[in-house]
Coordinates of C-alpha atoms and ligand atoms in Angstrom, one line a residue:
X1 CA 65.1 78.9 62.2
X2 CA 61.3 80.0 62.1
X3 CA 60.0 83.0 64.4
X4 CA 59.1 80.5 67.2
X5 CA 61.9 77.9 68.2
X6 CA 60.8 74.7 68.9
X7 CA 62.8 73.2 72.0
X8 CA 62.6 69.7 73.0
X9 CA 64.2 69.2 76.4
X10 CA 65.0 65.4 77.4
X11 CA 65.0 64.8 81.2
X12 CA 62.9 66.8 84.1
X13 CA 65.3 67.5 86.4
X14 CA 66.5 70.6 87.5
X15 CA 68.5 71.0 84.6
X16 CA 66.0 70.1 82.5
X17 CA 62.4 71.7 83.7
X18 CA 64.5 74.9 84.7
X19 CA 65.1 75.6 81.1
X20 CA 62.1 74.7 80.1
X21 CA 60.5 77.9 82.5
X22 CA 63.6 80.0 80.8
X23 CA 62.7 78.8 77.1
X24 CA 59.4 79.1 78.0
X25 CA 59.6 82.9 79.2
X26 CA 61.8 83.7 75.9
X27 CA 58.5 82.8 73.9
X28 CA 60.1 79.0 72.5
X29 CA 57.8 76.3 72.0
X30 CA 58.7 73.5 75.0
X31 CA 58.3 69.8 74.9
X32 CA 60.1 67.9 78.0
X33 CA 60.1 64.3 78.0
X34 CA 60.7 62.6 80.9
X35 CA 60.5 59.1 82.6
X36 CA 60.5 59.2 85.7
X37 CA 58.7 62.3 86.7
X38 CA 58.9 66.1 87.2
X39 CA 61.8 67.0 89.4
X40 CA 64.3 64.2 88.2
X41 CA 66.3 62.0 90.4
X42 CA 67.0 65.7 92.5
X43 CA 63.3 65.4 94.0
X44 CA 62.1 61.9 93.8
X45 CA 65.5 60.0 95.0
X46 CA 68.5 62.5 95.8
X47 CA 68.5 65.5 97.1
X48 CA 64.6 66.2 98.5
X49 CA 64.6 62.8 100.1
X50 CA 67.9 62.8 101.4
X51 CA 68.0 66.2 103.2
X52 CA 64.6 65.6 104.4
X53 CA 65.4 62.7 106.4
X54 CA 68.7 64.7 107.5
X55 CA 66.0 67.6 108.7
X56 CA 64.9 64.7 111.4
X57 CA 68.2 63.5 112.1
X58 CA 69.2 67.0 113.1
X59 CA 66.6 67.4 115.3
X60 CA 67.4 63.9 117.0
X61 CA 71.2 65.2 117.4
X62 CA 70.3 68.0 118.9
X63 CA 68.1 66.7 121.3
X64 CA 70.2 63.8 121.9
X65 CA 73.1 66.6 122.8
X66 CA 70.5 69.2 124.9
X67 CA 71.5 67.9 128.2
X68 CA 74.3 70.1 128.5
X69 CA 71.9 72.7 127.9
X70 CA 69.7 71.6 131.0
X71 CA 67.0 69.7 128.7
X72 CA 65.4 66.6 131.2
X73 CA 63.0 63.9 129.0
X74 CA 60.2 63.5 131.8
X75 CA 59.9 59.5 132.3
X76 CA 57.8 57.4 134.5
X77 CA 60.3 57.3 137.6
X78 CA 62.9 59.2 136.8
X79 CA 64.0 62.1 134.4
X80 CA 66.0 60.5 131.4
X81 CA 68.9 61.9 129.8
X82 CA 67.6 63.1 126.1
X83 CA 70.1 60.8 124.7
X84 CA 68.5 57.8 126.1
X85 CA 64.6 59.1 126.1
X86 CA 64.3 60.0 122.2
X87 CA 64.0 57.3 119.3
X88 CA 62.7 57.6 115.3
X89 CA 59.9 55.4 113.8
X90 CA 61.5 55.1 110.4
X91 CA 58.4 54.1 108.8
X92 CA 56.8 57.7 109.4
X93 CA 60.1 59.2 108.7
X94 CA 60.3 57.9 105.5
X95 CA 56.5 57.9 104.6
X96 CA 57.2 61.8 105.0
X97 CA 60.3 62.0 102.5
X98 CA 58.6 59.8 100.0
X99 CA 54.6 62.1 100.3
X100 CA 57.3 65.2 100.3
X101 CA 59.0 64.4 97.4
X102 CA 56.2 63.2 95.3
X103 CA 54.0 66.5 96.2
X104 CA 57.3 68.5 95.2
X105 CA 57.2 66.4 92.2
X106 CA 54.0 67.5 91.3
X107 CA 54.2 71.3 92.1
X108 CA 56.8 71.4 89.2
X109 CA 54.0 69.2 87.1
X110 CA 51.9 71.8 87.2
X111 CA 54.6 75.1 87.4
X112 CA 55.4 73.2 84.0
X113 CA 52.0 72.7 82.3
X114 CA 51.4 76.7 83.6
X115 CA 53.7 77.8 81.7
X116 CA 52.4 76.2 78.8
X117 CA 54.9 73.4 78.2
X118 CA 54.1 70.1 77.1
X119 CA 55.2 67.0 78.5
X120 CA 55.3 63.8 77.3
X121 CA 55.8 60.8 79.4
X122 CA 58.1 58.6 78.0
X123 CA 62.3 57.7 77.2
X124 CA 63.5 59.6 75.0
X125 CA 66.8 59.9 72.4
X126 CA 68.2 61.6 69.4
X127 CA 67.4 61.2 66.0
X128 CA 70.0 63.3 64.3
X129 CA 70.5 66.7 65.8
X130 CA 67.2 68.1 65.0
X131 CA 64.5 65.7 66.0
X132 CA 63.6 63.4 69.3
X133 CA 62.3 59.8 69.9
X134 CA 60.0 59.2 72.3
X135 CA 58.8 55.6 73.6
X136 CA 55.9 56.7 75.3
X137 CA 55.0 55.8 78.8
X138 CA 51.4 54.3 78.0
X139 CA 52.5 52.6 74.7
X140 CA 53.4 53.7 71.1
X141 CA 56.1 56.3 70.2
X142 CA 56.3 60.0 68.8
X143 CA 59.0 61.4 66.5
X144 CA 59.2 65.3 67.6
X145 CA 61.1 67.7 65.3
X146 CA 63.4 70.7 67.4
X147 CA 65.6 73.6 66.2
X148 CA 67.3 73.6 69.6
X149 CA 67.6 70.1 71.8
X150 CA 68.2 70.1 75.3
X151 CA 69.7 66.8 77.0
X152 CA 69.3 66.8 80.7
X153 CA 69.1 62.5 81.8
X154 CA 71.0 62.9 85.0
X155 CA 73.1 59.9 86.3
X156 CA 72.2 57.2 88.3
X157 CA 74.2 55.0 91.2
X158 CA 76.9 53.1 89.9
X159 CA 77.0 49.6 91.8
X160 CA 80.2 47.3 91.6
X161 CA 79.7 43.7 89.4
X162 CA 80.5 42.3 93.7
X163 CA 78.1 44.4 95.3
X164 CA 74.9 43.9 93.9
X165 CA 71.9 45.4 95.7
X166 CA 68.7 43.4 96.9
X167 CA 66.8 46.3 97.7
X168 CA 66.4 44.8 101.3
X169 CA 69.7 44.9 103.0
X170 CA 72.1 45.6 100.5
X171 CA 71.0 49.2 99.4
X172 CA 72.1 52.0 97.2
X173 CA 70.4 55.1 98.1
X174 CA 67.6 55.1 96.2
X175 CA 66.2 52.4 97.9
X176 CA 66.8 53.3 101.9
X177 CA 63.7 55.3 101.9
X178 CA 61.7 51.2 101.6
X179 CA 62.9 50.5 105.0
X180 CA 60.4 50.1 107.7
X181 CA 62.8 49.6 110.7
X182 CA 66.0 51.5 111.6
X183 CA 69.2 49.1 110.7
X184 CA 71.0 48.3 113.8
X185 CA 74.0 48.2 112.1
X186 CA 74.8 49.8 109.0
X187 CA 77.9 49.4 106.9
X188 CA 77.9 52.7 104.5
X189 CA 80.6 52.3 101.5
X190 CA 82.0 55.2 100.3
X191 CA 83.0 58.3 102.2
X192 CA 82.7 60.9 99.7
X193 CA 79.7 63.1 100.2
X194 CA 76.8 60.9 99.6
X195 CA 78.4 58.1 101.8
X196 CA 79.4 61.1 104.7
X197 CA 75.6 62.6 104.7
X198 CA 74.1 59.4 104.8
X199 CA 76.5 57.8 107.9
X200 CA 75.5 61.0 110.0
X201 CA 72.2 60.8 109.4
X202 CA 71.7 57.1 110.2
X203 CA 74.1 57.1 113.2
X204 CA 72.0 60.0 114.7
X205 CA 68.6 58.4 114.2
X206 CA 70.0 55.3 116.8
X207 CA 72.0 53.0 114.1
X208 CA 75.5 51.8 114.7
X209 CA 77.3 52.9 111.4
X210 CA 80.5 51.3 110.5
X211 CA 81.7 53.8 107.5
X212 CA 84.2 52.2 104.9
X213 CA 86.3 55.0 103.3
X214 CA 88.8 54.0 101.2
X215 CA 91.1 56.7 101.8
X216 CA 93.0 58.6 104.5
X217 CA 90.5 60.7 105.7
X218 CA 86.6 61.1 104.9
X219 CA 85.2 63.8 102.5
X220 CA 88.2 63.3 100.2
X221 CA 87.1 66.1 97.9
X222 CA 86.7 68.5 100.7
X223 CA 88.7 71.2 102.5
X224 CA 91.1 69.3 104.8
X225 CA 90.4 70.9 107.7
X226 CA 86.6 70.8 107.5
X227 CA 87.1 66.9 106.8
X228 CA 88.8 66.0 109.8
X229 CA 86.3 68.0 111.9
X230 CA 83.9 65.9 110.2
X231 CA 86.1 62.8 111.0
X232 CA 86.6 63.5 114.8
X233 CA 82.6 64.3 115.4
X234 CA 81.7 60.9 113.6
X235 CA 84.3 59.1 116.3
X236 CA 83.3 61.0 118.8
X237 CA 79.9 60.3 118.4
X238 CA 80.6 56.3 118.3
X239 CA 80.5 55.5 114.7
X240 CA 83.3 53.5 113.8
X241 CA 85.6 55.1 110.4
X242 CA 87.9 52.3 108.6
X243 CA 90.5 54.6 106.7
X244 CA 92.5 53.1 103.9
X245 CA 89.8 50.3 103.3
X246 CA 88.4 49.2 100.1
X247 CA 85.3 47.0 99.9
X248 CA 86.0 44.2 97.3
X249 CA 82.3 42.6 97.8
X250 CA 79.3 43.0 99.5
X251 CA 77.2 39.4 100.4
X252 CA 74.3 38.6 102.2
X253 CA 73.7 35.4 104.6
X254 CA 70.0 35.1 105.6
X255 CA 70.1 38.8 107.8
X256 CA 73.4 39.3 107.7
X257 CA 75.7 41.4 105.3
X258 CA 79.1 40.8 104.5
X259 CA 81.3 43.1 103.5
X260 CA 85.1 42.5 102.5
X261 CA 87.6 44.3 102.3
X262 CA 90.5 44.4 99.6
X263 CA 92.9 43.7 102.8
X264 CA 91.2 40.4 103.4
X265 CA 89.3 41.9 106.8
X266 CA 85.2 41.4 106.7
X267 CA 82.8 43.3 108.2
X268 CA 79.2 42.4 109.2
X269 CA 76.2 44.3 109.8
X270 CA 72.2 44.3 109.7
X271 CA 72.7 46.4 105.7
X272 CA 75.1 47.8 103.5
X273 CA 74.6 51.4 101.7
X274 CA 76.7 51.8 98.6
X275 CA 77.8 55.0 97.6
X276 CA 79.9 54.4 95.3
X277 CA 79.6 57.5 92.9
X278 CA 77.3 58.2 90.0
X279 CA 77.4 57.2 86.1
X280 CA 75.8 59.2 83.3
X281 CA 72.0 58.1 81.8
X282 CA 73.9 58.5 78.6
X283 CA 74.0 55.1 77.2
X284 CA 71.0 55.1 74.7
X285 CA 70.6 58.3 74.2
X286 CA 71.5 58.2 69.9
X287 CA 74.4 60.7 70.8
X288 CA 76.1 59.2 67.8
X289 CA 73.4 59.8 65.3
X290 CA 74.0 63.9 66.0
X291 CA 77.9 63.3 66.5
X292 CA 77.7 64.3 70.7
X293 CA 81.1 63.7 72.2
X294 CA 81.5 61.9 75.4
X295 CA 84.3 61.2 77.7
X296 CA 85.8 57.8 78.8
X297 CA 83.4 57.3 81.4
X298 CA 80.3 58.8 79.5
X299 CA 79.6 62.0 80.5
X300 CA 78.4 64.7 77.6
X301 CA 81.1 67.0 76.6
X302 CA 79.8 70.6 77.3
X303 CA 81.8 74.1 76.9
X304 CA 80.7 77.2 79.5
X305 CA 77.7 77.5 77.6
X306 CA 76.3 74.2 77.6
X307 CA 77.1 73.2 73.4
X308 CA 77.9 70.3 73.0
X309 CA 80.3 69.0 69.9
X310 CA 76.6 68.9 67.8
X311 CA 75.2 72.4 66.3
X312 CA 71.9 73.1 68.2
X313 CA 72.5 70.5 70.7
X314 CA 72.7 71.4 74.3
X315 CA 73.3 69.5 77.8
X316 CA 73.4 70.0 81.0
X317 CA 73.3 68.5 84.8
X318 CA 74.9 65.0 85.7
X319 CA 74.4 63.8 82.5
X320 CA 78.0 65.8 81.9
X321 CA 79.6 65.3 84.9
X322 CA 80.7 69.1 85.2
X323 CA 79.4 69.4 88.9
X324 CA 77.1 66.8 89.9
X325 CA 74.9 69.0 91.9
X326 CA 71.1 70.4 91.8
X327 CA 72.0 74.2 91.3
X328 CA 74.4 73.7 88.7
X329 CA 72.5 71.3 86.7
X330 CA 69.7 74.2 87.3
X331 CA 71.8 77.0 85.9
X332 CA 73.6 74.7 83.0
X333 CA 69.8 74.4 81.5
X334 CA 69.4 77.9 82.0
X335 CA 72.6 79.1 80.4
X336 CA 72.0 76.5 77.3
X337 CA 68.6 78.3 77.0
X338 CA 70.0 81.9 77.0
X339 CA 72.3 80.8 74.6
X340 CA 70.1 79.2 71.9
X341 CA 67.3 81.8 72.1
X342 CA 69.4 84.8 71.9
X343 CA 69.2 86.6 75.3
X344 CA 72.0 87.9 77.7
X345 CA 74.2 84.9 79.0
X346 CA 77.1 84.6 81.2
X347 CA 79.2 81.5 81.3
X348 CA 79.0 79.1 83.6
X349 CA 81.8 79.6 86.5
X350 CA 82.5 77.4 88.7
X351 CA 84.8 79.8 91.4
X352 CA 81.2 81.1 92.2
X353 CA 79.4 78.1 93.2
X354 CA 78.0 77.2 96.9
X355 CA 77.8 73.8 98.1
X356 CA 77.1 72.4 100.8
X357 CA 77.7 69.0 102.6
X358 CA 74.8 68.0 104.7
X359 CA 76.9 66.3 108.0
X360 CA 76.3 67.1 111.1
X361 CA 78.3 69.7 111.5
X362 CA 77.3 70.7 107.7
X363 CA 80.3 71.6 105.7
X364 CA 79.2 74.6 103.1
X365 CA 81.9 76.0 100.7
X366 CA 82.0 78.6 98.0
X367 CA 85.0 80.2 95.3
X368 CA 88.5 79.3 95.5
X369 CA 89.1 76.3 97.5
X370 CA 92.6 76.0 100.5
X371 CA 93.7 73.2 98.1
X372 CA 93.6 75.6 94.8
X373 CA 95.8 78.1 97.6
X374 CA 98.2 74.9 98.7
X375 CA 98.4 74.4 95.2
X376 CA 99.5 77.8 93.9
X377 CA 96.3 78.4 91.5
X378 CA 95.6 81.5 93.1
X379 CA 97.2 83.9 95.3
X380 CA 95.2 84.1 98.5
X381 CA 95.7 85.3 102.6
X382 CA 93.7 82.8 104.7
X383 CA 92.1 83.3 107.8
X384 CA 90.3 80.3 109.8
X385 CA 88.3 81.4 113.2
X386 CA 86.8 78.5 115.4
X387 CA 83.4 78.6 115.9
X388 CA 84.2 78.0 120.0
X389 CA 85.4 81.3 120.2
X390 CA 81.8 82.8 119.0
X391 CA 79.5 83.9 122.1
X392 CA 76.2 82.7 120.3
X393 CA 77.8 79.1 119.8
X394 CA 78.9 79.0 123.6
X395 CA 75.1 80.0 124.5
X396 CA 73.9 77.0 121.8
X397 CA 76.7 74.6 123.0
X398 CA 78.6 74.6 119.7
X399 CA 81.8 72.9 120.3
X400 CA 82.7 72.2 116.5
X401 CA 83.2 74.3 113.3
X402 CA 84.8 76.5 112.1
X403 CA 85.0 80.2 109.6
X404 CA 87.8 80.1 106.4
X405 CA 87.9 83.2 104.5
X406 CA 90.5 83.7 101.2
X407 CA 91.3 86.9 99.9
X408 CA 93.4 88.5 97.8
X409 CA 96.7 90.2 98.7
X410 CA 96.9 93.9 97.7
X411 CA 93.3 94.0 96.9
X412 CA 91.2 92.5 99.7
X413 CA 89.0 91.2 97.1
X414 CA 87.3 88.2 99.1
X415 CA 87.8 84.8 96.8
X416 CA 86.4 82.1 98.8
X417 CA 85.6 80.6 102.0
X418 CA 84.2 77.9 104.3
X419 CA 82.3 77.2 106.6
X420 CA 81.7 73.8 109.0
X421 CA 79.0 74.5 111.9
X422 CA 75.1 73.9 112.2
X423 CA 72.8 75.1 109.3
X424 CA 76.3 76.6 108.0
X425 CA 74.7 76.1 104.5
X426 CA 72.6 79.7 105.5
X427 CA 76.0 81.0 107.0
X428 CA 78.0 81.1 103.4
X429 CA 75.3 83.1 101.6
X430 CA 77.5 86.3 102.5
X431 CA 80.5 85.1 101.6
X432 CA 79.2 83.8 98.8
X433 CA 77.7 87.4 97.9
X434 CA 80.8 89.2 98.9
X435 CA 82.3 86.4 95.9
X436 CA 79.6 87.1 93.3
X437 CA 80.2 91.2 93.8
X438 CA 83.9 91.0 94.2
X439 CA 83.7 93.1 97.8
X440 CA 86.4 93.5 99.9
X441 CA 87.5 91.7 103.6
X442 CA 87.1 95.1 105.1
X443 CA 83.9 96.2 103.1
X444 CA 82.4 92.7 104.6
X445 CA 84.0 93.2 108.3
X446 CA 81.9 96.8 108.3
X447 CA 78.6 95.5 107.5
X448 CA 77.0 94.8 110.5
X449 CA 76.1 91.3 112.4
X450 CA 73.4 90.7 114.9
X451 CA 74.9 90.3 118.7
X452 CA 75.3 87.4 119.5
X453 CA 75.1 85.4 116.1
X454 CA 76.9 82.8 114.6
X455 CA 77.5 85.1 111.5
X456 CA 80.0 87.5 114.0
X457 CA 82.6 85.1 113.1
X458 CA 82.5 85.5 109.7
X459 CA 83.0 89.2 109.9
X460 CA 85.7 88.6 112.7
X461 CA 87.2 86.4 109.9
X462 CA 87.0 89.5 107.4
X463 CA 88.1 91.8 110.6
X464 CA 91.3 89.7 110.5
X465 CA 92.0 90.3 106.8
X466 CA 92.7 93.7 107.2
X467 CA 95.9 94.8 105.8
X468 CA 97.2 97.9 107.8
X469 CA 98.1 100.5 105.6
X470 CA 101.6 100.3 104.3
X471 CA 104.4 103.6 105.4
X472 CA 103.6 106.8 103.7
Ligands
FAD501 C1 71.9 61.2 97.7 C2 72.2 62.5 96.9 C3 71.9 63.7 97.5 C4 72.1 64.9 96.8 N1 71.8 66.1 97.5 C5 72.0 67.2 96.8 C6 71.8 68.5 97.5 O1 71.5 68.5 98.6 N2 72.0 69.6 96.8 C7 72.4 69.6 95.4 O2 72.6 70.7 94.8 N3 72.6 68.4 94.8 C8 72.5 67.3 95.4 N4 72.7 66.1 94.8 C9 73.0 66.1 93.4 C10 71.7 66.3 92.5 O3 70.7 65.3 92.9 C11 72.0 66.2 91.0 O4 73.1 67.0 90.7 C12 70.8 66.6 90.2 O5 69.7 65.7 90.4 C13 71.1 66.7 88.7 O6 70.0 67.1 88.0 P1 69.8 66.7 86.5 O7 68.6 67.5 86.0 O8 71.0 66.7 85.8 O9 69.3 65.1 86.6 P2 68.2 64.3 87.4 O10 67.7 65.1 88.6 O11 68.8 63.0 87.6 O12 67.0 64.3 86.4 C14 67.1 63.6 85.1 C15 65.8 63.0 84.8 O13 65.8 62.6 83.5 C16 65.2 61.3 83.3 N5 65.7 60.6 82.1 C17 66.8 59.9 82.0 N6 66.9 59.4 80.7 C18 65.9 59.9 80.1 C19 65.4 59.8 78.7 N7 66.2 59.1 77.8 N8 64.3 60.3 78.4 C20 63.6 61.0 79.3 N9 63.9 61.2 80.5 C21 65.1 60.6 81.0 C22 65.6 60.6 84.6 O14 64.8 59.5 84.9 C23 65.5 61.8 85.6 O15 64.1 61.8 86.1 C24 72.5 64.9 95.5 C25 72.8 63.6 94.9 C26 72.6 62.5 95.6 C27 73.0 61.2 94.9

């Protein structure tokens, strides 16, 4: 290897341009190529678009719910409940995700090219371990040599051989943000968190949402008790939930979709959103002409540090299916950057991610999970606090949610928690900093909260882990 590394970096998501700005900083010479533009699937389709059409279907649920706060909507004759006085023009909803995530898109452009990396527009794929083919985007091709590669392509929607989409009314959720007109009845299928996020949203903007999940409860992969929260707001708010169904196909008749089940039932509304799960951009990538290892399904094998089964070959994001999620993919690239160019690098670990599922409640999570505890992977006291209880919530007219802390017996040490309850994606960041710095319950329960605040609970929670000294 030559004083400067050359690192070529295939894909612009976050896993991808974030190691470019690492490889960047540690002095490496930086080609991206990318297809689709700056900010990967993450800004143009996924996340950016999808939480910022959630930011105006929280604002409509909470004014649709501020009448028990004393909110009146002032109509011509008489004052109208909020519920039945406030409506969305999709078309300027979705103008403003789609402007958003292209001026997103183009912040990173230029973070990128400031930085001094190069990027060529274009598809690109192995050839051998040490060197990239691009197709370029405006014709022709270019052959760039690397010491260190970086494969960051993302996934992409899987859709069933019976479900194809039309981009009109049989949608996956790339293509929702097209629609000029709010479905009056949409049929979302799949009730993992995609499928949940996408349900609340619609059903608060004014759509009747029929949500196929095909097993017992929604948010399969979640903690239970967060899920059926989840579950009994969705009822309670008039969306309808079919448990235990499976959708076999998805059809369309003129304006009208068909969706049936494995049971033989059929279902019909205005569209159909599939969210069905996510396969890796893997397929032509020349994996085999460096000897890259995938799994059954695709995905790029990766240890803690991002190597794949190829010397000098990296990956990270979707594209290896470890956690399919923005921050990870982020800190995959980074890691496989620290790695290759000789700086400090801790592995990757998974006990100290956040997420967060975007419902309404949100459901935000960090560390060791209630099912890891059920399962006896880790030794861990619980404590769970409804939200009801908290005086802010009462004053906000919070009914739902809820605090989860884990810790350790003997030590304290504070290993996980959850939280379900408005913006409860802010309300984790301490218990996900008590995680990162291994604190204590009772080093958490003495810092102090703002009166009233929604954050009390969570130091109640740590208030309640408090082991009592034991006899002298
Ligand atoms: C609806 C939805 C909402 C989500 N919301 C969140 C959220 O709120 N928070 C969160 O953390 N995560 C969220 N995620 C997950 C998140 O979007 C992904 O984990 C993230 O995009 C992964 O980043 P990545 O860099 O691996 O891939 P991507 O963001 O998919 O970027 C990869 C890029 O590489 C390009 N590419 C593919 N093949 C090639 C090639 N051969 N040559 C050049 N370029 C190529 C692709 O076109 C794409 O632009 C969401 C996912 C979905 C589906």
């Amino acid at each position: 290897m030559g004083a400067v590394t050359g690192v070529v970096i295939l894909g612009g998501g976050p896993g991808g341009y974030e190691a470019a700005l690492v490889a960047a900083q540690l002095g490496a010479t930086v080609t991206i190529v990318d297809s689709d533009g700056l900010g990967g699937s993450a800004v143009l389709t996924d996340c950016v678009p999808s939480k910022t059409l959630i930011a105006t279907s929280d604002l409509m649920t909470e004014m649709r719910e501020s009448a028990e706060l004393g909110v009146r909507f002032r109509g011509d004759d008489a004052d109208l409940e909020p519920s039945d006085a406030v409506g969305v023009d999709l078309a300027r909803v979705n103008e403003r995700v789609l402007d958003l995530a292209s001026a997103q898109s183009s912040d990173i452009a230029r973070k990128i090219e400031r930085e001094g990396v190069t990027l060529l527009r274009g598809k690109g794929r192995l050839d051998g371990s040490q060197a990239v083919l691009v197709d370029l985007a405006d014709g022709g091709s270019e052959r760039v040599e690397a010491d260190v590669v970086l494969l960051a392509t993302g996934a992409h929607p899987r859709v069933m051989e019976t479900a194809q989409p039309d981009g009109e009314r049989i949608l996956t959720w790339e293509q929702v943000y097209d629609l000029e007109h709010l479905p009056e009845r949409l049929i979302v299928v799949g009730s993992g968190v995609t499928g949940a996020e996408f349900a609340s949203a619609y059903d608060a903007l004014g759509a009747d949402v029929v949500l196929v999940s095909s097993r017992d409860r929604v948010l399969p992969g979640e903690d239970a008790d967060a899920a059926e929260v989840i579950e009994d707001v969705f009822k309670r708010r008039g969306m309808t939930v079919l448990s235990r169904s499976r959708a076999e196909s998805v059809s369309r008749e003129g304006d009208e979709v068909r969706v049936r089940l494995t049971d033989g039932q059929e279902v019909t509304g205005s569209h159909c959103l599939l969210a069905v799960g996510s396969l890796p951009n893997t397929g032509d990538l020349g994996l085999d002409t460096a000897g890259v290892d995938t799994d059954e399904r695709g995905f790029i094998k990766v240890d803690r540090v991002s190597r794949t089964s190829a010397r000098g070959v990296y990956a990270a994001g979707d594209c290896t299916g470890v956690l399919m999620l923005a921050s990870v993919a982020a800190m995959q690239g980074r890691i496989a950057m620290w790695h290759a160019l000789g700086d400090a690098v801790q592995p990757l670990d998974l006990k100290r991610v956040s997420s967060n599922v975007f419902t309404s409640p949100e459901i935000a999570t960090v560390g060791w999970s209630q099912q890891a505890v059920d399962a006896g992977e880790i030794d861990a006291q619980a404590v769970m606090l409804p939200l009801a209880g908290n005086p802010r919530a009462k004053m906000q007219g919070v009914h739902d949610g809820f605090v989860k802390l884990f810790c350790r017996p003997g030590t304290g040490i504070v290993v996980g928690g959850v939280v379900v309850g408005p913006r409860a994606s802010e309300l984790v960041h301490p218990i996900s900093l008590a995680v990162a710095a291994r604190l204590t319950a009772d080093q958490m329960a003495h810092a102090f909260t703002v009166y009233p605040s929604m954050s009390g609970s969570v130091a109640e929670a740590a208030r309640r882990l408090h082991q009592a000294p034991g006899p002298a």
